[in-house]
Amino acid sequence: MSRVLNTNVEGNVKVMYALTAIKGVGRRYSNLVLKKADIDLSKRAGELTSDELERIVDIIQNPLQYKIPTWFLNRQKNRVDGKYSQLVSNAVDNSLREDLERMKKIRLHRGLRHDWHLRVRGQHTKTTGRGGRTVGVTKKK
């Protein structure tokens, strides 16, 4: 087991799948990072040298320097600075929280739905998602 970007990564799993334990890194992104770092995909995560780990971390943190296309990144055209980046570990949670706070602050419909703990993406709410309250007709005695 090794520690990469504040996340414990299993050592007995293949590298591509082990990297998916890091929040913000999926299978496709880890596959691309390993190809850019010239690391064998059949290797196990525990077999990686410290030099290879440093290369992986550098590519994950600075994807645009390694010619990873902008459409592959998980934070496109940031509202604050307009930059494209790949958010990992704690940054994913922080950006989500900031986005939700911004939506609530400007009274956006989506932000209000989040605030009211209702479905946000247009689902029907007449009968589902009632939060554990009992529903239905009671029997007469």
Coordinates of C-alpha atoms in Angstrom, one line a residue:
M1 CA 0.0 0.0 0.0
S2 CA 1.4 3.4 -1.0
R3 CA 0.2 7.0 -0.3
V4 CA -0.5 9.0 -3.5
L5 CA -2.2 12.5 -3.3
N6 CA -3.5 12.0 0.2
T7 CA -5.0 8.7 -0.7
N8 CA -4.1 5.1 0.2
V9 CA -3.5 3.1 -3.0
E10 CA -3.7 -0.7 -2.8
G11 CA -0.4 -2.4 -3.7
N12 CA -1.7 -5.7 -4.9
V13 CA -4.0 -4.3 -7.6
K14 CA -2.9 -3.3 -11.2
V15 CA -1.8 0.3 -11.4
M16 CA -4.6 1.5 -13.6
Y17 CA -7.3 0.3 -11.2
A18 CA -5.3 1.2 -8.1
L19 CA -5.2 4.9 -9.2
T20 CA -9.0 5.0 -9.3
A21 CA -9.0 5.0 -5.5
I22 CA -7.9 8.7 -5.8
K23 CA -11.0 10.9 -6.0
G24 CA -11.2 12.7 -9.3
V25 CA -9.3 9.9 -11.2
G26 CA -11.3 7.4 -13.1
R27 CA -10.3 4.4 -15.2
R28 CA -9.9 6.3 -18.5
Y29 CA -7.9 9.1 -16.9
S30 CA -5.6 6.7 -15.0
N31 CA -5.0 4.8 -18.3
L32 CA -4.1 8.0 -20.1
V33 CA -1.8 9.1 -17.3
L34 CA 0.1 5.8 -17.3
K35 CA 0.5 5.9 -21.0
K36 CA 1.9 9.4 -20.8
A37 CA 4.3 8.3 -18.0
D38 CA 5.4 5.2 -20.0
I39 CA 4.5 2.8 -17.3
D40 CA 3.5 -0.8 -18.1
L41 CA -0.2 -1.3 -17.5
S42 CA 0.3 -4.9 -16.4
K43 CA 2.4 -3.8 -13.3
R44 CA 1.0 -3.9 -9.8
A45 CA 0.8 -0.7 -7.8
G46 CA 3.2 -2.1 -5.2
E47 CA 5.9 -2.6 -7.8
L48 CA 6.1 1.0 -8.8
T49 CA 9.4 2.8 -8.0
S50 CA 9.4 6.2 -6.3
D51 CA 10.5 7.8 -9.5
E52 CA 7.5 6.4 -11.4
L53 CA 5.1 7.5 -8.6
E54 CA 6.5 11.1 -8.8
R55 CA 5.9 11.0 -12.6
I56 CA 2.3 9.8 -12.1
V57 CA 1.6 12.5 -9.5
D58 CA 3.2 15.2 -11.7
I59 CA 1.1 14.2 -14.7
I60 CA -2.1 14.0 -12.6
Q61 CA -1.5 17.5 -11.2
N62 CA -0.3 19.2 -14.5
P63 CA -2.2 17.4 -17.3
L64 CA -2.0 20.3 -19.8
Q65 CA 1.8 20.2 -19.7
Y66 CA 1.7 16.6 -20.9
K67 CA -0.7 17.4 -23.8
I68 CA -3.7 15.8 -22.2
P69 CA -6.7 17.4 -24.1
T70 CA -8.9 19.8 -22.3
W71 CA -12.1 17.8 -23.0
F72 CA -10.6 15.0 -20.8
L73 CA -10.4 17.1 -17.7
N74 CA -13.0 17.2 -14.9
R75 CA -13.0 21.0 -14.4
Q76 CA -13.5 22.8 -17.6
K77 CA -13.6 26.5 -17.9
N78 CA -13.6 27.4 -14.2
R79 CA -16.0 30.2 -13.4
V80 CA -13.4 32.1 -11.4
D81 CA -10.4 32.1 -13.6
G82 CA -11.6 30.4 -16.8
K83 CA -8.9 27.7 -16.7
Y84 CA -9.1 24.0 -17.5
S85 CA -7.8 21.7 -14.8
Q86 CA -8.1 18.2 -13.3
L87 CA -9.3 18.3 -9.7
V88 CA -8.2 15.5 -7.4
S89 CA -8.9 14.4 -3.8
N90 CA -10.0 17.3 -1.5
A91 CA -10.2 19.8 -4.4
V92 CA -13.2 17.9 -5.9
D93 CA -15.2 18.3 -2.7
N94 CA -14.1 21.9 -2.2
S95 CA -15.1 23.0 -5.7
L96 CA -18.5 21.2 -5.4
R97 CA -19.2 22.9 -2.1
E98 CA -18.2 26.3 -3.6
D99 CA -20.4 25.8 -6.6
L100 CA -23.4 24.8 -4.5
E101 CA -22.9 27.8 -2.2
R102 CA -22.7 30.1 -5.3
M103 CA -25.9 28.7 -6.7
K104 CA -27.7 29.2 -3.3
K105 CA -26.3 32.7 -2.9
I106 CA -27.6 33.9 -6.3
R107 CA -30.9 32.1 -5.7
L108 CA -30.5 29.9 -8.8
H109 CA -33.3 27.4 -9.2
R110 CA -30.8 24.5 -9.0
G111 CA -29.3 26.0 -5.8
L112 CA -32.8 26.4 -4.2
R113 CA -33.6 22.8 -5.0
H114 CA -30.3 21.7 -3.3
D115 CA -31.2 23.9 -0.3
W116 CA -34.6 22.4 0.0
H117 CA -33.2 18.8 -0.3
L118 CA -35.4 18.1 -3.3
R119 CA -34.5 16.4 -6.6
V120 CA -32.5 18.8 -8.8
R121 CA -32.4 17.1 -12.2
G122 CA -36.0 17.1 -13.3
Q123 CA -37.1 13.9 -11.7
H124 CA -40.7 13.3 -10.7
T125 CA -41.2 13.9 -7.0
K126 CA -45.0 13.3 -6.5
T127 CA -44.6 9.7 -5.2
T128 CA -40.8 9.1 -4.8
G129 CA -38.1 10.4 -2.6
R130 CA -40.4 11.3 0.4
G131 CA -37.6 10.7 2.9
G132 CA -38.9 7.7 4.8
R133 CA -42.3 9.1 5.7
T134 CA -45.1 6.5 5.6
V135 CA -47.4 6.9 2.7
G136 CA -50.8 5.5 1.7
V137 CA -54.3 4.9 2.9
T138 CA -54.8 3.8 6.5
K139 CA -57.3 1.0 7.1
K140 CA -60.6 1.6 8.9
K141 CA -61.3 -0.6 11.9

